[in-house]
Amino acid sequence: MMAESTRRGVPEATVGRLPGYLRALTDLADAGRGSVSSEDLAQLLGIRSAQVRKDLSALGSYGVRGVGYDVARLCDQIAAELGLARQRAVVIVGLGNLGRALAAYGGLAPRGFEVVALVDNDPALVGTTVGGLPARRLDELDRGAGTLDVGVITTPAEAAQEVADTLVGLGVRSILNFAPVVLRVPDGVHVRAVDLSTELQILAFHEHQRLLADARGDEVG
Amino acid sequence: MMAESTRRGVPEATVGRLPGYLRALTDLADAGRGSVSSEDLAQLLGIRSAQVRKDLSALGSYGVRGVGYDVARLCDQIAAELGLARQRAVVIVGLGNLGRALAAYGGLAPRGFEVVALVDNDPALVGTTVGGLPARRLDELDRGAGTLDVGVITTPAEAAQEVADTLVGLGVRSILNFAPVVLRVPDGVHVRAVDLSTELQILAFHEHQRLLADARGDEVG
DNA sequence: GCATGTGAACTCATTCACAGCA
DNA sequence: TGCTGTGAATGAGTTCACATGC
């Protein structure tokens, strides 16, 4: 069956860069720039211009040959693609140092994400407020919270799977997991994992390789 | 020219999974498991067994056909590959909520990373201690800190590039950047970026796509 | 028999190079 | 002329399927 207008199917690698484009374009818009070339954007993101053009043309975007892309329009285009028209409701589960830091982070609301609920099962924390929001128990969450779009898990590793199960039960279909475990979730639920140790170990690997290369007296690769 | 033993060249995608293997194997070792199959590991990491075998054989690893991999040995093998024999010295720059949370995080030391210095340029913070370490100014960092392996940047976006430049000047060649900017660094310096808004926006994209799909009454992909 | 290790097939992503159009 | 949009070429990563060896 033929597609109505262009068939959607933005490559995952492109999706991963869209927030970067959006950030750069927002900055350009704030600076009063009306249009921008793929080469400029490439510089700003640290990638190649052909990549930029491929990415943007995957959105069905309209650049102007010989001129570039209209900054404001491309902004809107990408924001729409990311579904940022609607504000998202975020719940943070786990109010340790990291959870509290994220709860207090001011960079979310202006980017379309509003923290609407905080959760911790530690009785000492329940009832206290962080950034104006009260902490509740996970099992009280269904009431009064309205629809939740995104769950952020900042619990210890041991608790994370159970939290994820509960969130999925509440209808959450997007999870950002900071706990160092692989979460099992049903099809249709998206999980992204952020792990500090993992990142550091990857950096360590490269440092180690450089060390080995230096010891061998290799040319710089 | 022929390689001495197997030529090193672990694919980047494999490197990204090594910390996950290490975590799973550490857990297995703690649980007293002596050996493990690629299928078991695949389950634990949420990937396929062929992937596991490819990854591990890239390390020149010795599994035993018909049996599996020796847990303790594979642990050592991967730790060696990641260069974790040596403890790494980490400096955290930017002692806002996130920086302080990371400074207080206990999960680093056991994984080979020791926070040896904390930096912030806010006079109100300099001299205070977080997790037993005093906060100093960035320009005092060269003295008494010994060698720094990894810089973690948790400053506001505006300050991040300057901090990165300074760190590079101090000999740091691995940077973990939490600030929402693309850092420019010389060749040979590795940067990994972690950005909360980016992650959330990627999740939002997929949620948005599901919504569109639902509205069209599509089959589940 | 059973699970590893690996060539080959395949899918996904990046880069090139140039046609097409303002 | 200059910059976009894109087919073609290349490269990276994943999956398949089976020969290999304990």
Short mmCIF file of C-alpha atoms (C1' of nucleotides) in Angstrom, two decimals:
data_model
loop_
_atom_site.label_atom_id
_atom_site.label_comp_id
_atom_site.label_asym_id
_atom_site.label_seq_id
_atom_site.Cartn_x
_atom_site.Cartn_y
_atom_site.Cartn_z
CA MET A 1 0.00 0.00 0.00
CA MET A 2 1.31 3.44 -0.93
CA ALA A 3 2.08 5.96 1.75
CA GLU A 4 0.00 9.07 2.32
CA SER A 5 2.54 11.85 1.78
CA THR A 6 6.06 10.74 2.68
CA ARG A 7 6.31 7.51 4.63
CA ARG A 8 7.61 8.07 8.13
CA GLY A 9 10.69 6.15 9.08
CA VAL A 10 13.31 8.43 10.50
CA PRO A 11 16.46 6.35 11.13
CA GLU A 12 17.27 5.85 14.79
CA ALA A 13 20.68 7.45 14.39
CA THR A 14 19.02 10.54 13.02
CA VAL A 15 16.54 10.64 15.90
CA GLY A 16 19.49 10.62 18.26
CA ARG A 17 20.78 13.81 16.66
CA LEU A 18 17.51 15.71 16.48
CA PRO A 19 17.81 17.11 20.02
CA GLY A 20 21.25 18.39 19.09
CA TYR A 21 19.90 20.15 16.02
CA LEU A 22 17.09 21.60 18.07
CA ARG A 23 19.49 22.99 20.63
CA ALA A 24 21.73 24.55 17.99
CA LEU A 25 18.77 26.02 16.13
CA THR A 26 17.27 27.46 19.30
CA ASP A 27 20.58 29.17 20.03
CA LEU A 28 20.74 30.50 16.48
CA ALA A 29 17.18 31.78 16.72
CA ASP A 30 17.99 33.52 20.00
CA ALA A 31 20.99 35.08 18.33
CA GLY A 32 18.70 36.44 15.64
CA ARG A 33 19.96 34.26 12.79
CA GLY A 34 17.33 33.82 10.09
CA SER A 35 18.91 31.05 8.09
CA VAL A 36 21.67 28.50 8.40
CA SER A 37 23.58 26.19 6.07
CA SER A 38 24.19 22.49 6.55
CA GLU A 39 27.86 23.33 6.87
CA ASP A 40 27.20 25.73 9.77
CA LEU A 41 25.06 23.18 11.57
CA ALA A 42 27.69 20.52 10.99
CA GLN A 43 30.30 22.74 12.66
CA LEU A 44 28.04 23.32 15.63
CA LEU A 45 27.32 19.62 16.15
CA GLY A 46 30.77 18.37 15.30
CA ILE A 47 29.59 16.22 12.37
CA ARG A 48 29.73 16.46 8.57
CA SER A 49 27.48 18.54 6.41
CA ALA A 50 26.32 15.61 4.31
CA GLN A 51 25.09 14.00 7.50
CA VAL A 52 23.12 17.11 8.35
CA ARG A 53 21.49 17.21 4.93
CA LYS A 54 20.58 13.53 5.05
CA ASP A 55 19.13 13.92 8.51
CA LEU A 56 17.08 16.97 7.67
CA SER A 57 15.84 15.61 4.38
CA ALA A 58 14.61 12.53 6.27
CA LEU A 59 12.19 14.91 8.00
CA GLY A 60 10.94 15.99 4.61
CA SER A 61 12.39 19.34 5.49
CA TYR A 62 12.43 22.20 3.07
CA GLY A 63 15.77 23.89 2.78
CA VAL A 64 16.40 26.38 0.00
CA ARG A 65 19.14 25.57 -2.49
CA GLY A 66 21.82 28.16 -2.62
CA VAL A 67 20.62 29.63 0.66
CA GLY A 68 20.19 27.16 3.50
CA TYR A 69 17.51 26.35 6.05
CA ASP A 70 15.11 28.80 7.68
CA VAL A 71 16.03 28.67 11.35
CA ALA A 72 12.62 29.31 12.87
CA ARG A 73 10.89 26.94 10.52
CA LEU A 74 13.37 24.13 11.05
CA CYS A 75 13.04 24.59 14.79
CA ASP A 76 9.30 24.12 14.56
CA GLN A 77 9.73 21.20 12.21
CA ILE A 78 12.04 19.32 14.58
CA ALA A 79 10.03 20.19 17.67
CA ALA A 80 6.98 18.79 15.91
CA GLU A 81 8.86 15.64 14.92
CA LEU A 82 9.86 15.12 18.54
CA GLY A 83 6.27 15.63 19.61
CA LEU A 84 7.19 18.58 21.80
CA ALA A 85 3.94 20.43 21.12
CA ARG A 86 2.53 18.64 24.11
CA GLN A 87 4.18 19.10 27.52
CA ARG A 88 5.22 15.73 29.01
CA ALA A 89 4.55 14.69 32.57
CA VAL A 90 7.60 13.19 34.27
CA VAL A 91 7.76 11.19 37.48
CA ILE A 92 11.07 10.72 39.26
CA VAL A 93 11.36 7.57 41.35
CA GLY A 94 14.19 7.43 43.86
CA LEU A 95 15.11 10.58 45.76
CA GLY A 96 18.73 9.93 46.56
CA ASN A 97 21.34 12.49 45.58
CA LEU A 98 20.80 11.97 41.88
CA GLY A 99 17.00 11.94 42.03
CA ARG A 100 16.94 15.15 44.03
CA ALA A 101 19.42 16.75 41.67
CA LEU A 102 17.23 15.90 38.69
CA ALA A 103 14.11 17.06 40.51
CA ALA A 104 15.72 20.43 41.12
CA TYR A 105 17.11 20.74 37.59
CA GLY A 106 15.61 23.73 35.85
CA GLY A 107 16.48 22.70 32.31
CA LEU A 108 13.53 20.39 31.80
CA ALA A 109 10.44 22.57 31.84
CA PRO A 110 11.64 24.88 29.05
CA ARG A 111 12.32 21.81 26.92
CA GLY A 112 8.86 20.33 27.26
CA PHE A 113 9.20 18.15 30.33
CA GLU A 114 7.46 18.91 33.59
CA VAL A 115 8.23 16.95 36.73
CA VAL A 116 4.78 16.29 38.21
CA ALA A 117 5.53 13.68 40.85
CA LEU A 118 8.35 12.51 43.11
CA VAL A 119 8.48 9.06 44.58
CA ASP A 120 10.51 7.36 47.28
CA ASN A 121 9.66 4.54 49.61
CA ASP A 122 11.91 5.72 52.43
CA PRO A 123 9.49 6.80 55.21
CA ALA A 124 11.96 9.50 56.25
CA LEU A 125 11.57 11.15 52.85
CA VAL A 126 7.86 10.69 52.20
CA GLY A 127 6.10 13.93 52.92
CA THR A 128 9.15 16.12 52.52
CA THR A 129 9.23 18.39 49.50
CA VAL A 130 11.90 18.83 46.85
CA GLY A 131 11.61 21.81 44.57
CA GLY A 132 8.07 22.42 45.78
CA LEU A 133 6.81 18.90 45.08
CA PRO A 134 5.96 16.42 47.83
CA ALA A 135 7.54 12.98 47.87
CA ARG A 136 5.05 10.11 47.94
CA ARG A 137 5.15 6.37 48.07
CA LEU A 138 5.14 4.50 44.80
CA ASP A 139 1.89 2.72 45.63
CA GLU A 140 0.06 6.01 46.09
CA LEU A 141 1.00 7.18 42.69
CA ASP A 142 -2.10 6.20 40.72
CA ARG A 143 -4.22 8.78 42.52
CA GLY A 144 -4.19 12.41 41.60
CA ALA A 145 -1.21 12.23 39.33
CA GLY A 146 -3.13 12.33 36.07
CA THR A 147 -1.38 10.73 33.12
CA LEU A 148 2.31 10.08 33.41
CA ASP A 149 4.37 10.12 30.24
CA VAL A 150 7.92 9.43 31.36
CA GLY A 151 9.34 7.61 34.35
CA VAL A 152 12.85 8.44 35.53
CA ILE A 153 14.35 5.71 37.72
CA THR A 154 17.07 6.83 40.12
CA THR A 155 16.71 4.06 42.69
CA PRO A 156 19.38 1.58 43.72
CA ALA A 157 19.84 -1.27 41.25
CA GLU A 158 17.96 -3.77 43.40
CA ALA A 159 14.72 -1.78 43.32
CA ALA A 160 14.77 -0.70 39.69
CA GLN A 161 13.02 -3.66 38.06
CA GLU A 162 10.13 -3.57 40.49
CA VAL A 163 9.77 0.16 39.99
CA ALA A 164 9.78 -0.31 36.24
CA ASP A 165 7.05 -2.95 36.51
CA THR A 166 4.93 -0.62 38.58
CA LEU A 167 5.44 2.29 36.22
CA VAL A 168 4.48 0.15 33.26
CA GLY A 169 1.39 -0.91 35.19
CA LEU A 170 0.49 2.75 35.56
CA GLY A 171 0.66 3.21 31.81
CA VAL A 172 4.12 4.72 31.51
CA ARG A 173 5.63 3.77 28.17
CA SER A 174 8.89 5.71 28.31
CA ILE A 175 11.52 5.08 30.96
CA LEU A 176 14.84 6.74 31.57
CA ASN A 177 16.88 4.40 33.75
CA PHE A 178 19.85 5.58 35.78
CA ALA A 179 20.13 2.37 37.78
CA PRO A 180 22.87 -0.01 36.68
CA VAL A 181 20.64 -2.89 35.62
CA VAL A 182 19.08 -4.04 32.38
CA LEU A 183 15.33 -3.56 32.72
CA ARG A 184 12.88 -6.09 31.32
CA VAL A 185 9.81 -4.35 29.91
CA PRO A 186 6.99 -5.39 27.59
CA ASP A 187 7.05 -4.57 23.88
CA GLY A 188 5.96 -1.04 23.23
CA VAL A 189 7.72 0.38 26.28
CA HIS A 190 10.88 2.28 25.55
CA VAL A 191 13.81 2.30 27.93
CA ARG A 192 16.91 4.41 27.69
CA ALA A 193 19.74 3.73 30.07
CA VAL A 194 22.25 6.21 31.45
CA ASP A 195 25.01 4.80 33.58
CA LEU A 196 27.93 6.74 34.95
CA SER A 197 30.19 3.74 35.50
CA THR A 198 29.57 2.51 31.98
CA GLU A 199 30.54 5.87 30.53
CA LEU A 200 33.68 6.08 32.64
CA GLN A 201 34.70 2.55 31.73
CA ILE A 202 34.33 3.31 28.05
CA LEU A 203 36.57 6.33 28.53
CA ALA A 204 38.99 4.14 30.45
CA PHE A 205 39.12 1.69 27.57
CA HIS A 206 40.21 4.35 25.14
CA GLU A 207 42.73 5.76 27.57
CA HIS A 208 44.12 2.28 28.06
CA GLN A 209 44.42 1.78 24.31
CA ARG A 210 46.28 5.05 23.93
CA LEU A 211 48.64 3.93 26.66
CA LEU A 212 49.32 0.67 24.86
CA ALA A 213 49.81 2.52 21.61
CA ASP A 214 52.24 4.96 23.24
CA ALA A 215 54.18 2.07 24.77
CA ARG A 216 54.52 0.53 21.32
CA GLY A 217 55.63 3.87 19.93
CA ASP A 218 52.82 3.88 17.36
CA GLU A 219 52.02 6.75 15.10
CA VAL A 220 48.96 8.64 16.22
CA GLY A 221 45.98 6.83 14.67
CA MET B 1 53.22 -6.55 8.77
CA MET B 2 51.80 -9.45 10.75
CA ALA B 3 50.38 -8.84 14.17
CA GLU B 4 52.02 -9.99 17.37
CA SER B 5 49.34 -12.31 18.72
CA THR B 6 45.90 -11.11 17.67
CA ARG B 7 45.70 -7.60 16.30
CA ARG B 8 43.86 -5.23 18.57
CA GLY B 9 40.84 -3.49 17.10
CA VAL B 10 37.80 -4.05 19.23
CA PRO B 11 34.79 -2.49 17.44
CA GLU B 12 33.37 0.56 19.16
CA ALA B 13 29.96 -1.05 19.53
CA THR B 14 31.58 -3.95 21.35
CA VAL B 15 33.45 -1.58 23.66
CA GLY B 16 30.13 -0.02 24.56
CA ARG B 17 28.87 -3.37 25.76
CA LEU B 18 31.95 -4.44 27.72
CA PRO B 19 30.89 -2.66 30.92
CA GLY B 20 27.59 -4.49 30.72
CA TYR B 21 29.33 -7.85 30.42
CA LEU B 22 31.58 -6.96 33.31
CA ARG B 23 28.63 -6.09 35.50
CA ALA B 24 26.79 -9.29 34.66
CA LEU B 25 29.90 -11.40 35.17
CA THR B 26 30.66 -9.75 38.51
CA ASP B 27 27.14 -10.58 39.66
CA LEU B 28 27.53 -14.16 38.46
CA ALA B 29 30.86 -14.50 40.24
CA ASP B 30 29.32 -13.15 43.45
CA ALA B 31 26.55 -15.71 43.06
CA GLY B 32 29.18 -18.43 42.85
CA ARG B 33 28.65 -19.33 39.19
CA GLY B 34 31.75 -20.90 37.67
CA SER B 35 30.83 -20.79 34.01
CA VAL B 36 28.28 -19.16 31.78
CA SER B 37 27.04 -19.63 28.21
CA SER B 38 26.65 -16.96 25.58
CA GLU B 39 22.92 -17.60 25.75
CA ASP B 40 22.84 -16.85 29.50
CA LEU B 41 24.81 -13.66 29.05
CA ALA B 42 22.57 -12.63 26.18
CA GLN B 43 19.52 -12.99 28.44
CA LEU B 44 21.15 -10.88 31.12
CA LEU B 45 22.07 -8.07 28.75
CA GLY B 46 18.95 -8.19 26.64
CA ILE B 47 20.82 -8.96 23.41
CA ARG B 48 21.36 -12.03 21.20
CA SER B 49 23.77 -14.82 21.86
CA ALA B 50 25.53 -14.47 18.52
CA GLN B 51 26.31 -10.90 19.50
CA VAL B 52 27.82 -12.06 22.76
CA ARG B 53 30.04 -14.60 21.03
CA LYS B 54 31.21 -12.07 18.44
CA ASP B 55 31.97 -9.54 21.14
CA LEU B 56 33.88 -11.96 23.32
CA SER B 57 35.81 -13.51 20.46
CA ALA B 58 36.93 -9.99 19.52
CA LEU B 59 38.81 -9.97 22.82
CA GLY B 60 40.57 -13.15 21.79
CA SER B 61 38.67 -14.72 24.63
CA TYR B 62 38.85 -18.39 25.32
CA GLY B 63 35.48 -20.00 25.76
CA VAL B 64 35.16 -23.76 25.85
CA ARG B 65 33.01 -25.40 23.17
CA GLY B 66 30.19 -27.40 24.60
CA VAL B 67 30.66 -25.72 27.98
CA GLY B 68 30.75 -21.94 27.94
CA TYR B 69 32.96 -19.23 29.43
CA ASP B 70 34.79 -19.33 32.73
CA VAL B 71 33.23 -16.52 34.74
CA ALA B 72 36.26 -15.48 36.80
CA ARG B 73 38.58 -15.59 33.85
CA LEU B 74 36.29 -13.63 31.58
CA CYS B 75 35.88 -11.03 34.30
CA ASP B 76 39.63 -10.57 34.48
CA GLN B 77 39.88 -10.54 30.71
CA ILE B 78 37.34 -7.74 30.31
CA ALA B 79 38.67 -5.75 33.25
CA ALA B 80 42.11 -5.93 31.66
CA GLU B 81 40.73 -4.86 28.30
CA LEU B 82 39.11 -1.84 29.93
CA GLY B 83 42.38 -1.04 31.64
CA LEU B 84 40.84 -1.29 35.09
CA ALA B 85 43.95 -2.70 36.69
CA ARG B 86 44.94 0.85 37.44
CA GLN B 87 42.69 3.05 39.57
CA ARG B 88 41.68 6.23 37.71
CA ALA B 89 41.76 9.68 39.22
CA VAL B 90 38.60 11.67 38.55
CA VAL B 91 38.02 15.40 38.95
CA ILE B 92 34.50 16.77 39.07
CA VAL B 93 34.11 20.35 37.88
CA GLY B 94 30.89 22.12 38.78
CA LEU B 95 29.37 21.51 42.18
CA GLY B 96 25.73 22.21 41.51
CA ASN B 97 23.13 19.61 42.40
CA LEU B 98 24.38 17.14 39.84
CA GLY B 99 28.07 17.61 40.59
CA ARG B 100 27.50 17.12 44.30
CA ALA B 101 25.36 14.06 43.64
CA LEU B 102 28.11 12.51 41.56
CA ALA B 103 30.75 13.45 44.14
CA ALA B 104 28.76 11.63 46.81
CA TYR B 105 28.01 8.59 44.64
CA GLY B 106 29.55 5.48 46.13
CA GLY B 107 29.42 3.36 43.01
CA LEU B 108 32.61 4.68 41.47
CA ALA B 109 35.45 3.60 43.73
CA PRO B 110 34.59 -0.12 43.57
CA ARG B 111 34.58 0.14 39.77
CA GLY B 112 38.02 1.65 39.52
CA PHE B 113 37.33 5.37 39.65
CA GLU B 114 38.35 7.54 42.55
CA VAL B 115 37.20 11.13 42.82
CA VAL B 116 40.35 12.99 43.86
CA ALA B 117 39.35 16.60 43.33
CA LEU B 118 36.30 18.82 43.30
CA VAL B 119 36.21 22.15 41.55
CA ASP B 120 33.87 25.11 41.51
CA ASN B 121 34.52 28.78 40.93
CA ASP B 122 31.69 29.99 43.15
CA PRO B 123 33.44 31.65 46.14
CA ALA B 124 30.60 30.51 48.38
CA LEU B 125 31.45 26.90 47.63
CA VAL B 126 35.22 27.02 47.57
CA GLY B 127 36.53 25.66 50.84
CA THR B 128 33.41 23.70 51.69
CA THR B 129 33.71 19.93 51.55
CA VAL B 130 31.57 17.36 49.78
CA GLY B 131 32.02 13.74 50.70
CA GLY B 132 35.19 14.61 52.59
CA LEU B 133 36.85 16.44 49.70
CA PRO B 134 37.38 20.19 49.66
CA ALA B 135 36.14 22.27 46.74
CA ARG B 136 38.83 24.35 45.05
CA ARG B 137 39.05 26.82 42.24
CA LEU B 138 39.82 25.49 38.79
CA ASP B 139 43.02 27.55 38.54
CA GLU B 140 44.44 25.98 41.70
CA LEU B 141 44.03 22.53 40.32
CA ASP B 142 47.50 21.90 38.94
CA ARG B 143 49.03 21.86 42.42
CA GLY B 144 48.83 18.84 44.65
CA ALA B 145 46.36 16.95 42.56
CA GLY B 146 48.82 14.53 41.02
CA THR B 147 47.82 13.14 37.65
CA LEU B 148 44.21 13.45 36.62
CA ASP B 149 42.78 10.81 34.32
CA VAL B 150 39.17 11.79 33.82
CA GLY B 151 37.38 15.13 34.00
CA VAL B 152 33.66 15.21 34.69
CA ILE B 153 32.03 18.48 33.66
CA THR B 154 28.82 19.39 35.47
CA THR B 155 28.95 23.15 35.03
CA PRO B 156 26.37 25.29 33.24
CA ALA B 157 26.63 25.14 29.47
CA GLU B 158 28.29 28.55 29.20
CA ALA B 159 31.30 27.50 31.27
CA ALA B 160 31.83 24.02 29.88
CA GLN B 161 34.11 24.80 26.93
CA GLU B 162 36.48 26.87 29.03
CA VAL B 163 36.60 24.15 31.66
CA ALA B 164 37.32 21.57 29.00
CA ASP B 165 40.16 23.68 27.63
CA THR B 166 41.66 23.98 31.09
CA LEU B 167 41.35 20.27 31.78
CA VAL B 168 43.01 19.44 28.49
CA GLY B 169 45.78 21.86 29.44
CA LEU B 170 46.27 19.91 32.65
CA GLY B 171 46.75 16.72 30.67
CA VAL B 172 43.28 15.22 31.00
CA ARG B 173 42.50 13.14 27.93
CA SER B 174 39.10 11.73 28.91
CA ILE B 175 36.11 13.94 29.56
CA LEU B 176 32.59 13.07 30.58
CA ASN B 177 30.40 16.04 29.76
CA PHE B 178 27.00 16.60 31.35
CA ALA B 179 26.67 20.15 30.07
CA PRO B 180 24.40 20.56 27.06
CA VAL B 181 27.03 21.76 24.61
CA VAL B 182 29.27 20.15 22.03
CA LEU B 183 32.84 20.44 23.30
CA ARG B 184 35.70 21.18 20.96
CA VAL B 185 38.82 19.27 21.98
CA PRO B 186 42.11 18.39 20.28
CA ASP B 187 42.63 15.01 18.64
CA GLY B 188 43.51 12.37 21.16
CA VAL B 189 41.11 13.66 23.79
CA HIS B 190 37.96 11.61 24.21
CA VAL B 191 34.67 13.18 25.16
CA ARG B 192 31.48 11.36 26.03
CA ALA B 193 28.34 13.39 26.45
CA VAL B 194 25.42 12.65 28.73
CA ASP B 195 22.44 14.93 28.46
CA LEU B 196 19.17 14.51 30.26
CA SER B 197 17.11 16.63 27.88
CA THR B 198 18.46 14.76 24.89
CA GLU B 199 17.49 11.43 26.39
CA LEU B 200 14.02 12.64 27.26
CA GLN B 201 13.49 14.10 23.82
CA ILE B 202 14.45 10.82 22.20
CA LEU B 203 11.91 9.07 24.39
CA ALA B 204 9.37 11.73 23.46
CA PHE B 205 9.99 11.06 19.79
CA HIS B 206 9.12 7.40 20.13
CA GLU B 207 6.10 8.16 22.25
CA HIS B 208 4.95 10.62 19.63
CA GLN B 209 5.39 8.01 16.89
CA ARG B 210 3.34 5.49 18.84
CA LEU B 211 0.63 8.10 19.21
CA LEU B 212 0.60 8.72 15.48
CA ALA B 213 0.53 5.00 14.85
CA ASP B 214 -2.36 4.52 17.27
CA ALA B 215 -4.27 7.35 15.64
CA ARG B 216 -3.87 5.64 12.29
CA GLY B 217 -5.04 2.37 13.81
CA ASP B 218 -1.84 0.62 12.78
CA GLU B 219 -0.93 -2.88 13.71
CA VAL B 220 1.65 -3.00 16.47
CA GLY B 221 5.07 -2.85 14.77
"C1'" DG C 1 25.84 -33.68 22.19
"C1'" DC C 2 26.52 -29.06 22.84
"C1'" DA C 3 28.05 -24.40 22.86
"C1'" DT C 4 31.80 -21.72 20.82
"C1'" DG C 5 33.85 -19.26 16.94
"C1'" DT C 6 33.30 -17.36 12.43
"C1'" DG C 7 32.51 -16.67 7.27
"C1'" DA C 8 28.71 -14.95 4.73
"C1'" DA C 9 24.39 -12.41 4.30
"C1'" DC C 10 22.02 -8.73 5.64
"C1'" DT C 11 20.69 -4.37 7.69
"C1'" DC C 12 21.76 0.07 9.17
"C1'" DA C 13 24.67 4.32 8.96
"C1'" DT C 14 27.98 7.43 6.97
"C1'" DT C 15 30.34 9.58 3.27
"C1'" DC C 16 30.97 10.81 -1.43
"C1'" DA C 17 30.01 13.27 -5.43
"C1'" DC C 18 27.09 15.49 -8.30
"C1'" DA C 19 22.57 16.71 -10.39
"C1'" DG C 20 19.10 20.19 -9.61
"C1'" DC C 21 17.43 24.47 -8.45
"C1'" DA C 22 17.15 29.16 -6.29
"C1'" DT D 1 27.33 30.65 -8.20
"C1'" DG D 2 26.17 28.24 -3.96
"C1'" DC D 3 23.89 25.08 -1.24
"C1'" DT D 4 20.40 21.55 -0.97
"C1'" DG D 5 18.79 16.86 -1.89
"C1'" DT D 6 19.96 12.26 -3.08
"C1'" DG D 7 21.57 7.98 -5.64
"C1'" DA D 8 25.59 5.32 -5.32
"C1'" DA D 9 29.64 3.69 -2.76
"C1'" DT D 10 31.56 2.53 1.33
"C1'" DG D 11 31.78 1.15 6.02
"C1'" DA D 12 30.07 -0.59 10.52
"C1'" DG D 13 27.27 -3.59 13.09
"C1'" DT D 14 24.14 -7.43 13.55
"C1'" DT D 15 22.24 -11.81 12.58
"C1'" DC D 16 22.39 -16.25 10.47
"C1'" DA D 17 23.87 -20.77 10.07
"C1'" DC D 18 27.13 -24.15 10.46
"C1'" DA D 19 31.75 -26.11 10.81
"C1'" DT D 20 34.73 -26.93 14.72
"C1'" DG D 21 36.32 -28.99 18.76
"C1'" DC D 22 35.73 -30.25 23.52
#
